[in-house]
Coordinates of C-alpha atoms and ligand atoms in Angstrom, one line a residue:
M27 CA 0.0 0.0 0.0
N28 CA 1.0 3.5 -0.3
L29 CA -0.2 5.6 2.5
P30 CA 0.3 8.9 0.8
S31 CA -2.3 7.6 -1.7
L32 CA -4.7 7.1 1.1
L33 CA -4.0 10.7 2.1
R34 CA -5.2 11.6 -1.4
R35 CA -1.8 11.6 -3.1
P36 CA -0.9 9.7 -6.2
S37 CA -2.0 6.1 -6.0
R38 CA 0.3 3.2 -5.4
T39 CA -0.5 1.9 -8.9
Q40 CA 0.5 5.2 -10.4
L41 CA 3.8 4.9 -8.5
L42 CA 5.0 1.6 -9.8
A43 CA 4.1 -1.8 -11.0
L44 CA 4.8 -4.1 -8.1
T45 CA 8.0 -5.7 -7.3
A46 CA 9.7 -8.5 -9.1
A47 CA 11.8 -11.0 -7.1
F48 CA 15.3 -9.8 -6.6
V49 CA 18.5 -11.7 -6.2
F50 CA 21.3 -9.9 -4.5
A51 CA 24.2 -9.4 -6.8
A52 CA 26.9 -10.2 -4.2
S53 CA 29.8 -9.7 -6.5
S54 CA 28.9 -6.2 -7.8
S55 CA 31.4 -4.0 -9.4
F56 CA 30.9 -1.3 -6.8
S57 CA 33.9 0.0 -5.1
I58 CA 34.0 2.2 -2.1
A59 CA 36.9 4.5 -1.6
Q60 CA 36.4 5.2 2.1
T61 CA 36.9 2.4 4.6
T62 CA 35.9 3.9 7.9
T63 CA 33.4 2.0 10.0
A64 CA 30.3 3.4 11.6
T65 CA 31.4 3.2 15.2
K66 CA 29.7 5.6 17.6
A67 CA 32.6 8.1 17.7
P68 CA 31.6 11.2 19.6
V69 CA 30.4 14.0 17.5
A70 CA 32.9 16.9 17.2
A71 CA 32.9 18.9 20.4
T72 CA 31.6 22.1 18.9
H73 CA 28.4 20.3 17.8
T74 CA 27.5 18.5 21.0
A75 CA 25.5 21.5 22.3
A76 CA 22.8 20.9 19.7
P77 CA 19.8 18.7 20.8
W78 CA 20.6 15.1 19.9
W79 CA 17.8 14.8 17.4
K80 CA 19.3 17.5 15.2
H81 CA 22.0 15.3 13.9
A82 CA 20.3 12.0 14.5
L83 CA 19.7 9.0 12.3
I84 CA 16.4 7.4 13.4
Y85 CA 15.6 3.8 12.5
E86 CA 12.0 2.7 12.3
I87 CA 11.3 -0.8 13.6
Y88 CA 8.1 -2.7 12.8
P89 CA 8.1 -4.8 15.9
R90 CA 6.3 -7.8 14.4
S91 CA 9.0 -8.2 11.8
F92 CA 12.3 -7.3 13.4
Q93 CA 13.4 -10.2 15.6
D94 CA 11.4 -13.0 17.2
S95 CA 12.9 -14.0 20.6
N96 CA 10.4 -16.6 21.7
G97 CA 9.8 -18.7 18.6
D98 CA 6.1 -17.7 17.9
G99 CA 6.8 -16.4 14.4
M100 CA 6.3 -12.8 15.4
G101 CA 8.9 -10.2 16.4
D102 CA 8.9 -8.8 20.0
L103 CA 10.6 -6.3 22.3
N104 CA 13.2 -8.8 23.6
G105 CA 14.1 -9.5 20.0
I106 CA 14.8 -5.8 19.5
T107 CA 17.0 -5.8 22.7
Q108 CA 18.9 -8.7 21.3
R109 CA 19.7 -6.7 18.2
L110 CA 20.9 -3.5 19.9
D111 CA 24.6 -4.4 19.1
Y112 CA 23.7 -4.4 15.4
L113 CA 21.8 -1.1 15.7
Q114 CA 24.8 0.4 17.5
S115 CA 27.3 -0.8 15.0
L116 CA 25.2 0.6 12.2
G117 CA 25.5 4.0 13.9
I118 CA 21.9 4.8 14.6
D119 CA 20.9 7.2 17.4
A120 CA 17.3 6.2 18.1
I121 CA 14.7 3.6 17.2
W122 CA 11.1 4.4 16.5
I123 CA 9.0 1.4 17.4
A124 CA 5.6 1.1 15.6
P125 CA 2.8 0.6 18.2
M126 CA 3.5 -2.2 20.6
Y127 CA 0.6 -1.4 23.0
P128 CA -2.2 -3.9 23.8
S129 CA -4.4 -4.0 20.7
P130 CA -6.8 -6.3 18.8
Q131 CA -4.3 -5.8 16.0
V132 CA -6.9 -5.0 13.3
D133 CA -4.4 -2.4 12.0
F134 CA -1.4 -4.2 13.6
G135 CA -1.2 -2.0 16.6
Y136 CA -2.5 1.3 15.2
D137 CA -5.8 0.3 17.0
I138 CA -4.7 0.8 20.7
S139 CA -6.8 -0.6 23.5
D140 CA -4.6 0.4 26.3
Y141 CA -2.0 3.2 26.0
E142 CA -0.1 2.3 29.2
N143 CA 1.0 -1.2 28.7
V144 CA 2.6 -3.6 26.2
D145 CA 0.7 -6.2 24.1
P146 CA 1.6 -9.7 25.5
Q147 CA 2.6 -10.8 22.0
Y148 CA 5.4 -8.2 22.1
G149 CA 6.4 -8.8 25.8
T150 CA 5.8 -7.0 29.0
L151 CA 6.2 -3.5 30.5
A152 CA 9.4 -4.9 32.2
D153 CA 10.7 -5.9 28.7
M154 CA 10.1 -2.4 27.5
E155 CA 11.8 -0.9 30.5
R156 CA 14.8 -3.2 29.9
L157 CA 14.9 -2.2 26.2
I158 CA 15.0 1.5 27.1
A159 CA 17.7 0.8 29.7
Q160 CA 19.8 -1.4 27.4
G161 CA 19.3 1.0 24.6
K162 CA 20.8 3.8 26.7
K163 CA 23.9 1.7 27.2
H164 CA 24.1 1.3 23.4
N165 CA 23.4 5.0 22.8
V166 CA 20.2 4.0 21.1
R167 CA 17.2 6.0 22.3
V168 CA 13.7 4.7 22.1
I169 CA 10.9 6.6 20.4
L170 CA 7.3 5.3 20.6
D171 CA 4.5 5.6 18.1
M172 CA 1.7 7.6 19.7
V173 CA -1.7 7.2 18.0
L174 CA -3.9 10.1 19.1
N175 CA -6.4 10.5 16.3
H176 CA -8.2 7.3 17.2
T177 CA -8.3 4.3 19.6
S178 CA -9.4 0.7 19.1
D179 CA -13.1 0.2 19.4
K180 CA -12.1 -2.2 22.2
H181 CA -10.5 0.5 24.3
Q182 CA -12.5 0.9 27.5
W183 CA -13.0 4.6 26.6
F184 CA -14.9 3.7 23.5
I185 CA -16.8 0.8 25.1
D186 CA -18.1 3.3 27.6
S187 CA -18.7 6.0 25.0
A188 CA -20.8 3.7 22.8
S189 CA -22.8 2.3 25.8
S190 CA -25.2 5.2 26.1
R191 CA -25.6 8.8 25.1
T192 CA -25.5 9.7 28.8
N193 CA -22.3 8.0 29.6
P194 CA -19.7 10.6 30.7
K195 CA -17.3 9.3 28.0
H196 CA -19.9 9.6 25.2
D197 CA -18.5 12.8 24.0
W198 CA -15.0 11.5 23.9
Y199 CA -15.6 10.3 20.3
V200 CA -17.2 12.0 17.3
W201 CA -20.9 11.1 17.3
N202 CA -23.7 12.2 15.1
D203 CA -27.4 11.4 14.6
G204 CA -27.1 11.2 10.8
L205 CA -29.8 12.2 8.4
P206 CA -33.1 10.8 7.4
A207 CA -32.5 8.4 4.6
D208 CA -35.2 10.0 2.4
G209 CA -34.0 13.5 3.1
P210 CA -32.9 16.0 0.5
N211 CA -29.4 15.9 -1.0
V212 CA -28.6 12.4 0.4
T213 CA -26.3 10.7 -2.1
A214 CA -26.3 7.1 -3.3
F215 CA -23.0 6.6 -1.4
Q216 CA -24.7 7.7 1.9
K217 CA -27.7 5.5 1.2
R218 CA -25.4 2.4 1.0
F219 CA -24.8 2.9 4.8
E220 CA -28.5 3.3 5.8
H221 CA -29.5 2.0 9.3
E222 CA -32.9 2.2 10.8
G223 CA -33.9 4.9 8.3
R224 CA -30.8 7.0 8.9
V225 CA -27.8 7.6 6.8
P226 CA -24.3 9.1 7.6
P227 CA -24.4 12.9 8.0
N228 CA -22.2 13.5 5.0
N229 CA -20.1 12.0 2.2
W230 CA -16.9 11.4 4.2
V231 CA -15.0 8.3 3.1
S232 CA -12.8 6.3 5.3
L233 CA -9.2 6.2 4.1
F234 CA -9.5 2.4 4.4
G235 CA -12.7 2.2 2.4
G236 CA -16.5 2.7 2.9
S237 CA -18.3 5.5 4.7
A238 CA -16.3 7.1 7.5
W239 CA -19.4 6.8 9.7
E240 CA -20.4 3.6 11.6
W241 CA -23.9 3.1 13.1
V242 CA -24.2 2.0 16.7
P243 CA -27.8 0.8 17.5
A244 CA -27.4 1.1 21.3
V245 CA -27.1 4.9 21.0
H246 CA -28.9 5.3 17.7
Q247 CA -26.0 7.3 16.3
F248 CA -23.0 7.1 13.9
Y249 CA -19.4 7.6 15.0
Y250 CA -16.7 8.9 12.8
H251 CA -13.6 6.8 11.9
E252 CA -11.0 8.1 9.5
F253 CA -9.4 4.6 9.3
Y254 CA -11.0 1.2 9.9
K255 CA -14.4 1.1 11.7
Q256 CA -12.5 -0.5 14.6
Q257 CA -10.6 2.8 14.9
P258 CA -13.1 5.4 16.2
D259 CA -11.8 9.0 16.1
L260 CA -11.3 10.7 19.4
N261 CA -13.1 14.0 19.9
W262 CA -10.3 16.5 20.4
R263 CA -12.8 19.3 21.0
N264 CA -13.3 17.7 24.4
P265 CA -10.6 18.8 26.8
A266 CA -10.9 15.5 28.7
V267 CA -9.6 13.8 25.7
E268 CA -6.5 16.0 25.5
K269 CA -5.9 15.4 29.2
A270 CA -6.2 11.6 28.9
A271 CA -3.9 11.6 25.8
F272 CA -1.2 13.7 27.5
D273 CA -1.4 11.5 30.6
A274 CA -0.7 8.5 28.3
M275 CA 2.3 10.3 26.8
R276 CA 3.6 11.2 30.3
F277 CA 3.3 7.6 31.3
W278 CA 6.0 6.8 28.8
L279 CA 8.0 10.0 29.1
D280 CA 8.3 9.2 32.8
R281 CA 9.8 5.8 31.8
G282 CA 12.5 7.4 29.7
V283 CA 11.3 7.3 26.1
A284 CA 13.1 9.9 24.0
G285 CA 9.9 11.1 22.3
F286 CA 7.1 10.1 20.0
R287 CA 6.2 9.7 16.4
L288 CA 2.7 11.1 16.2
D289 CA 0.5 9.0 14.0
A290 CA -1.9 10.7 11.6
I291 CA -1.5 13.9 13.7
P292 CA -2.9 16.3 11.1
T293 CA -6.3 14.6 11.3
L294 CA -7.1 15.2 14.9
F295 CA -9.9 17.6 14.1
E296 CA -12.9 17.5 11.8
D297 CA -15.1 20.3 10.5
P298 CA -17.6 21.1 13.2
Q299 CA -20.3 21.7 10.6
L300 CA -19.5 18.3 9.0
R301 CA -19.7 19.8 5.5
N302 CA -19.6 17.4 2.5
E303 CA -16.2 17.0 1.0
P304 CA -15.9 18.1 -2.6
E305 CA -15.8 15.1 -4.9
T306 CA -12.5 14.8 -6.8
G307 CA -13.6 12.3 -9.5
G308 CA -13.3 8.6 -9.9
T309 CA -13.4 6.0 -7.2
N310 CA -10.9 4.5 -4.8
A311 CA -9.7 0.8 -4.7
Q312 CA -12.8 -0.1 -2.7
G313 CA -15.1 1.6 -5.2
D314 CA -16.1 4.6 -3.1
P315 CA -16.2 8.1 -4.7
N316 CA -12.9 10.0 -4.3
V317 CA -13.3 13.0 -2.2
S318 CA -11.1 15.8 -1.0
D319 CA -10.0 16.1 2.7
I320 CA -10.4 19.8 3.3
Y321 CA -12.9 19.2 6.2
T322 CA -11.0 16.3 7.8
N323 CA -7.3 17.0 7.5
N324 CA -4.9 19.7 8.7
L325 CA -7.6 21.9 10.3
P326 CA -6.0 24.9 12.1
E327 CA -7.3 23.9 15.5
V328 CA -4.8 21.1 15.7
H329 CA -1.9 23.6 16.2
D330 CA -3.2 24.7 19.6
V331 CA -3.0 21.1 20.8
I332 CA 0.5 20.7 19.4
R333 CA 1.8 23.8 21.1
R334 CA 0.5 22.5 24.4
M335 CA 2.0 19.1 23.7
R336 CA 5.3 20.6 22.9
A337 CA 5.3 22.5 26.2
M338 CA 4.6 19.3 28.0
A339 CA 7.4 17.4 26.2
D340 CA 9.8 20.3 26.9
S341 CA 8.9 20.1 30.6
Y342 CA 11.0 16.9 30.6
P343 CA 14.8 16.9 30.6
G344 CA 16.8 15.4 27.7
N345 CA 15.3 17.0 24.7
R346 CA 12.4 14.8 24.2
V347 CA 11.3 14.9 20.6
L348 CA 8.0 15.1 18.8
I349 CA 8.0 13.7 15.3
G350 CA 5.0 14.1 13.0
E351 CA 3.6 11.8 10.4
T352 CA 2.9 14.8 8.3
Y353 CA 1.9 14.1 4.7
L354 CA 1.4 17.7 3.6
P355 CA 1.0 19.3 0.2
N356 CA 3.9 21.8 0.3
I357 CA 6.7 23.3 2.3
A358 CA 4.6 26.2 3.5
A359 CA 2.2 23.8 5.1
L360 CA 5.1 21.9 6.6
D361 CA 6.6 25.0 8.1
K362 CA 3.4 25.6 10.1
W363 CA 3.9 22.3 11.9
Y364 CA 7.2 23.6 13.3
G365 CA 5.4 26.7 14.5
G366 CA 7.3 28.6 11.8
A367 CA 9.7 31.1 13.3
K368 CA 8.3 30.5 16.7
H369 CA 9.7 27.0 16.7
N370 CA 7.1 26.0 19.3
E371 CA 5.3 23.0 17.7
L372 CA 6.9 19.8 16.5
Q373 CA 10.7 19.6 16.4
L374 CA 10.6 17.2 13.5
P375 CA 7.5 17.0 11.3
M376 CA 8.4 14.6 8.5
D377 CA 9.1 16.1 5.1
M378 CA 7.4 13.7 2.8
Q379 CA 8.0 15.9 -0.2
V380 CA 11.6 14.8 -0.7
G381 CA 11.5 11.0 0.0
F382 CA 8.3 10.4 -1.9
T383 CA 8.9 12.2 -5.2
N384 CA 8.9 8.6 -6.5
K385 CA 10.6 9.8 -9.6
L386 CA 14.4 9.8 -10.3
D387 CA 14.2 13.5 -11.4
P388 CA 17.2 15.7 -10.3
A389 CA 15.1 18.9 -10.7
L390 CA 12.4 17.6 -8.3
F391 CA 15.0 16.6 -5.7
R392 CA 16.9 19.9 -6.2
Q393 CA 13.8 22.0 -5.6
R394 CA 12.5 20.0 -2.7
I395 CA 15.8 19.6 -0.8
N396 CA 16.4 23.3 -1.4
D397 CA 12.9 24.1 -0.1
A398 CA 13.7 22.2 3.1
E399 CA 16.9 24.1 3.4
T400 CA 15.5 27.5 2.9
K401 CA 11.8 27.6 3.6
I402 CA 11.2 26.3 7.0
S403 CA 12.1 29.3 9.1
G404 CA 15.4 27.9 10.3
N405 CA 13.9 24.7 11.6
Q406 CA 15.4 21.3 11.2
P407 CA 14.3 19.2 8.2
L408 CA 13.5 15.5 8.6
F409 CA 13.9 13.4 5.5
V410 CA 12.4 9.9 5.1
F411 CA 12.3 7.6 2.1
D412 CA 10.9 4.4 3.6
N413 CA 8.2 3.4 6.1
H414 CA 5.8 0.6 6.9
D415 CA 3.0 2.1 4.7
N416 CA 4.8 2.5 1.4
V417 CA 6.4 0.3 -1.2
R418 CA 10.1 0.3 -0.3
S419 CA 12.3 2.9 -1.9
W420 CA 14.3 0.1 -3.5
D421 CA 11.3 -0.5 -5.8
R422 CA 9.8 3.0 -6.0
Y423 CA 13.0 4.4 -7.4
G424 CA 14.5 1.2 -8.9
D425 CA 11.5 -0.3 -10.7
G426 CA 12.2 -1.0 -14.3
H427 CA 15.9 -1.0 -13.9
T428 CA 18.5 -3.8 -13.9
Q429 CA 19.6 -5.3 -10.7
Q430 CA 22.9 -3.6 -10.8
E431 CA 21.2 -0.3 -11.5
K432 CA 18.9 -0.9 -8.6
Q433 CA 21.9 -1.3 -6.4
S434 CA 23.3 2.0 -7.6
I435 CA 20.0 3.8 -7.2
A436 CA 19.7 2.5 -3.7
R437 CA 23.1 4.1 -3.0
I438 CA 21.8 7.4 -4.5
V439 CA 18.8 7.3 -2.2
A440 CA 21.0 6.5 0.8
T441 CA 23.3 9.4 -0.2
M442 CA 20.5 11.9 -0.4
L443 CA 19.1 10.7 2.9
L444 CA 22.5 11.0 4.7
T445 CA 24.4 13.9 3.1
T446 CA 22.1 16.9 3.5
R447 CA 21.6 18.8 6.7
A448 CA 18.4 17.0 7.5
T449 CA 17.8 14.6 10.3
A450 CA 17.5 11.2 8.7
L451 CA 14.8 8.6 9.3
T452 CA 15.3 5.1 7.8
Y453 CA 13.3 1.9 8.0
Y454 CA 14.6 -1.6 8.9
G455 CA 15.9 -3.5 5.9
A456 CA 16.5 -0.4 3.8
E457 CA 20.1 -0.6 4.7
I458 CA 20.5 -4.0 3.0
G459 CA 18.1 -3.3 0.1
M460 CA 15.1 -5.3 1.2
V461 CA 12.6 -5.6 -1.6
T462 CA 8.9 -5.1 -1.4
S463 CA 7.4 -8.6 -1.4
T464 CA 3.7 -8.1 -2.0
P465 CA 1.5 -11.2 -1.7
T466 CA 0.5 -12.7 -5.0
R467 CA -2.7 -14.3 -3.8
V468 CA -5.5 -12.5 -1.9
E469 CA -5.8 -15.5 0.5
D470 CA -2.2 -14.7 1.7
V471 CA -2.9 -11.1 2.5
K472 CA -2.8 -10.0 6.2
D473 CA -3.4 -6.2 5.9
P474 CA -7.2 -5.8 5.8
I475 CA -7.1 -3.0 3.1
G476 CA -5.3 -5.5 0.9
I477 CA -8.2 -7.9 1.2
T478 CA -11.0 -5.3 0.7
G479 CA -9.0 -3.5 -2.0
W480 CA -7.7 -6.6 -3.9
P481 CA -6.5 -6.5 -6.7
K482 CA -6.2 -2.7 -7.0
E483 CA -4.9 -2.3 -3.5
K484 CA -2.8 -5.2 -2.3
G485 CA -2.1 -3.8 1.2
R486 CA 1.1 -3.1 3.0
D487 CA 2.4 -6.6 3.7
G488 CA 5.0 -6.3 1.1
E489 CA 7.0 -3.6 3.0
R490 CA 6.5 -5.4 6.3
T491 CA 8.2 -8.8 5.8
P492 CA 10.7 -10.1 8.4
M493 CA 14.1 -8.6 8.7
Q494 CA 16.7 -10.7 6.8
W495 CA 19.6 -11.3 9.2
D496 CA 21.4 -14.3 7.8
D497 CA 20.9 -17.4 5.6
S498 CA 19.6 -19.7 8.4
L499 CA 16.0 -20.8 8.9
N500 CA 13.6 -17.8 8.4
A501 CA 16.6 -15.6 7.7
G502 CA 17.5 -15.7 11.4
F503 CA 14.3 -13.8 12.3
S504 CA 12.5 -16.7 14.0
T505 CA 12.8 -20.3 14.9
A506 CA 9.1 -20.9 14.3
A507 CA 7.8 -23.3 11.6
T508 CA 5.9 -20.4 10.0
T509 CA 6.3 -16.6 10.5
W510 CA 3.5 -14.1 10.5
L511 CA 4.5 -12.9 7.0
P512 CA 6.7 -15.2 4.9
V513 CA 10.4 -14.4 4.7
P514 CA 11.2 -13.4 1.1
D515 CA 12.9 -16.1 -1.0
N516 CA 16.0 -13.9 -1.6
Y517 CA 17.1 -14.1 2.1
K518 CA 19.8 -16.7 1.4
T519 CA 21.9 -14.1 -0.3
L520 CA 20.3 -10.8 0.7
N521 CA 20.9 -10.6 4.5
V522 CA 22.9 -8.6 7.1
K523 CA 25.5 -11.3 7.5
A524 CA 26.3 -11.6 3.8
E525 CA 26.4 -7.9 3.4
S526 CA 28.6 -7.3 6.4
A527 CA 31.2 -9.5 4.8
D528 CA 31.1 -7.7 1.5
P529 CA 33.0 -4.4 1.6
D530 CA 31.0 -3.2 -1.5
S531 CA 27.6 -4.0 -0.1
L532 CA 24.7 -1.6 0.3
L533 CA 25.0 -2.2 4.1
N534 CA 28.6 -1.1 4.1
W535 CA 27.7 1.9 1.9
H536 CA 25.2 3.0 4.6
K537 CA 27.8 2.4 7.3
K538 CA 30.3 4.6 5.6
L539 CA 27.9 7.4 4.9
I540 CA 26.7 7.2 8.5
A541 CA 30.2 7.4 9.9
M542 CA 31.1 10.2 7.6
R543 CA 28.1 12.2 8.6
R544 CA 28.7 11.6 12.3
N545 CA 32.3 12.6 12.3
N546 CA 32.4 15.6 10.0
P547 CA 31.1 18.9 11.3
T548 CA 30.5 20.1 7.7
M549 CA 28.2 17.1 7.2
L550 CA 26.4 17.8 10.4
D551 CA 25.8 21.5 10.0
G552 CA 27.1 22.9 6.7
Q553 CA 24.5 24.7 4.7
T554 CA 23.3 22.7 1.6
I555 CA 23.6 24.8 -1.6
M556 CA 22.6 23.4 -5.0
L557 CA 25.0 23.4 -7.9
D558 CA 24.6 23.1 -11.7
E559 CA 20.9 23.9 -11.3
S560 CA 19.9 23.4 -14.9
N561 CA 21.3 19.9 -15.1
N562 CA 18.5 17.4 -15.7
A563 CA 20.7 14.3 -15.3
V564 CA 22.9 15.0 -12.3
L565 CA 22.0 16.3 -8.9
S566 CA 24.9 18.1 -7.2
Y567 CA 25.2 20.2 -4.1
V568 CA 27.8 21.5 -1.8
R569 CA 27.8 21.5 2.0
K570 CA 29.5 24.7 3.2
G571 CA 32.5 24.1 5.4
V572 CA 32.0 24.4 9.1
A573 CA 34.5 25.3 11.9
G574 CA 37.6 25.1 9.7
H575 CA 36.5 21.9 8.0
P576 CA 36.4 21.8 4.2
A577 CA 33.3 22.0 2.2
V578 CA 31.8 18.8 0.9
L579 CA 30.6 18.2 -2.6
V580 CA 28.0 15.6 -3.6
A581 CA 27.2 14.6 -7.2
L582 CA 24.7 11.9 -8.2
N583 CA 24.1 10.7 -11.7
F584 CA 20.4 9.9 -12.0
T585 CA 20.7 8.4 -15.5
A586 CA 21.8 5.2 -17.2
T587 CA 24.4 7.0 -19.3
P588 CA 27.8 8.5 -18.2
Q589 CA 27.6 12.2 -17.4
T590 CA 30.4 14.7 -17.4
I591 CA 29.9 17.7 -15.2
T592 CA 32.0 20.6 -14.1
L593 CA 31.1 21.6 -10.6
D594 CA 31.3 25.3 -9.8
P595 CA 31.3 25.7 -6.0
K596 CA 32.3 29.4 -6.5
S597 CA 28.7 30.0 -7.4
A598 CA 28.0 29.0 -3.8
G599 CA 30.8 31.2 -2.4
I600 CA 33.3 28.4 -2.0
T601 CA 36.7 29.2 -3.3
G602 CA 38.9 26.2 -2.7
K603 CA 40.8 24.5 -5.5
S604 CA 42.0 21.2 -4.1
V605 CA 39.5 18.5 -4.6
G606 CA 39.6 15.0 -3.1
T607 CA 37.3 12.0 -3.1
I608 CA 35.8 10.9 0.2
L609 CA 33.4 8.2 -0.9
T610 CA 32.2 6.9 -4.2
D611 CA 30.7 3.7 -5.7
A612 CA 32.5 4.3 -9.0
P613 CA 35.9 2.7 -9.2
S614 CA 36.9 5.3 -11.9
L615 CA 36.2 8.2 -9.5
K616 CA 38.2 6.9 -6.5
Q617 CA 41.1 9.1 -7.2
A618 CA 39.0 12.0 -8.7
S619 CA 40.7 15.3 -7.9
S620 CA 39.1 17.8 -10.3
L621 CA 35.9 19.7 -10.4
T622 CA 35.3 18.1 -13.8
L623 CA 34.0 14.6 -13.3
T624 CA 32.6 11.9 -15.5
L625 CA 30.1 10.0 -13.5
P626 CA 29.3 6.5 -14.6
P627 CA 25.6 5.5 -14.9
F628 CA 23.8 6.0 -11.5
A629 CA 27.1 6.7 -9.8
S630 CA 27.4 8.6 -6.4
W631 CA 30.4 10.7 -5.6
I632 CA 31.2 12.6 -2.5
G633 CA 34.3 14.8 -2.2
T634 CA 35.9 17.7 -0.4
I635 CA 37.2 21.0 -1.7
N636 CA 39.8 23.1 0.1
Ligands
NOJ45 C1 -0.6 5.8 9.8 C2 0.1 4.6 10.1 O1 1.5 4.7 9.7 C3 -0.6 3.5 9.4 O2 0.1 2.3 9.4 C4 -1.9 3.3 10.1 O3 -2.7 2.3 9.4 C5 -2.7 4.6 10.0 N1 -1.9 5.8 10.4 C6 -3.8 4.6 11.0 O4 -3.3 4.6 12.3

């Protein structure tokens, strides 16, 4: 699945034809000039004053799929703890764990039934406390996923709310009497959801299909659900909801989590008048009319909540961070989520404009990276190319290319993620080039939207398959006879162990980039300035030197043909003459020492200029 598509962005099918099986080309021709390893060397002293998240690499873990410690075929918290050495050796600063709270698992944890505990299938509260403590020893902070837009319908709050109109919790969710089914202006879509002579109050469509309103006979009302009907939306206009949600956050902040990734945070509020959304034409995978989201997404009221939430997070020591799942239409909308020049909302709303261009187009990346550098009021960008809702970047950018080209393109993606000034967010498996492995038969699909949307929408299982650690049973993920999702066939050669042993692997490319970024003040803080701005084949930029350290140049060939470029860092005010290569996957560029370079197809080159 492609979540941006759910959020009314281009559909997954528009983005790519789904993945073919991939065999890792272990003996590639890639050569990496730099050989440093990604140990956790301390960041240069002048930069330690910045909050940790400013220079961080954050790694998203889908807990069902990372490491199974008890042989039940599903990942768990103790499994994550077992893999802390790996995470540390990779050089990551924090893990974001997708929801591990008690949940009926309709949406695999994004339907929380208790905010203050751990689902037994993932372990216990004590396991989480141990993970936080062990993480600290490994310099790996723990960030939790906080789902505030909705709860599970099995949360006691909702059970109470749905029990009667007079229950004190009734107003904790968004209820409405609906309209008479034979009333004026009722659409055919609304009529499909008629109950006891009433239809939903408007044409709002759930992002997961069908009406966004569900009838509850006991109260004779509909409740609103942006996602599955088992995920009723909380009513954020009720101050008691905010208090309960903040209390849940405090529960975890008190236990030492480093912050939260805020799920679906722009959709906390809905239009109080419940106006019909304008129809945008056509139908979605489930056959419902496509509608806009102007009355259900990114309403201005949400910012008051976020400012209060930020003040709460700031009341804790240690720079607790608030990260937003913010699919937004443009950079100006993103800036608002920081609080603009006031810097008083989220520290890191995700910039989805850069990582999800889904097109190898230098001009697009140039513009969007530049926007992030110049149009967010001095706030800190957060780039992300992969997560548990989208086809993996390996496929989104590599589709239609040869295996060797895909390898190179994955290096380009990693280079863009790790060589700008942005905080970086990656997703388990991206570092080894895990491939989207979408089920080929509907009976194998686990993600409910893949079942209701089949075959147009095949769900998100493909990007959630078990982590591939080695070539043993189930790729070292689990000792169970079967795992919750199958381990992709390519695990025998595509795994952490094999790539660790191969100096030219994608994993080692990541490690070198991460080490370079960690140890070089220019990489940490140097301004990013675009070069050669009319070039439609090569993306190049310079990071301005910091604290006496030389500037860094980056050049990426986005095409299948060699490209000769002459970089002109003077245009960015950089006057040095002596050029040296720091890192490249092109053997011919290892010794490059001139501003004129011939980049082989899809080559990445990083150099310095003094
Ligand atoms: C966004 C999450 O990333 C996705 O996995 C989930 O289904 C929805 N929000 C609903 O919580």
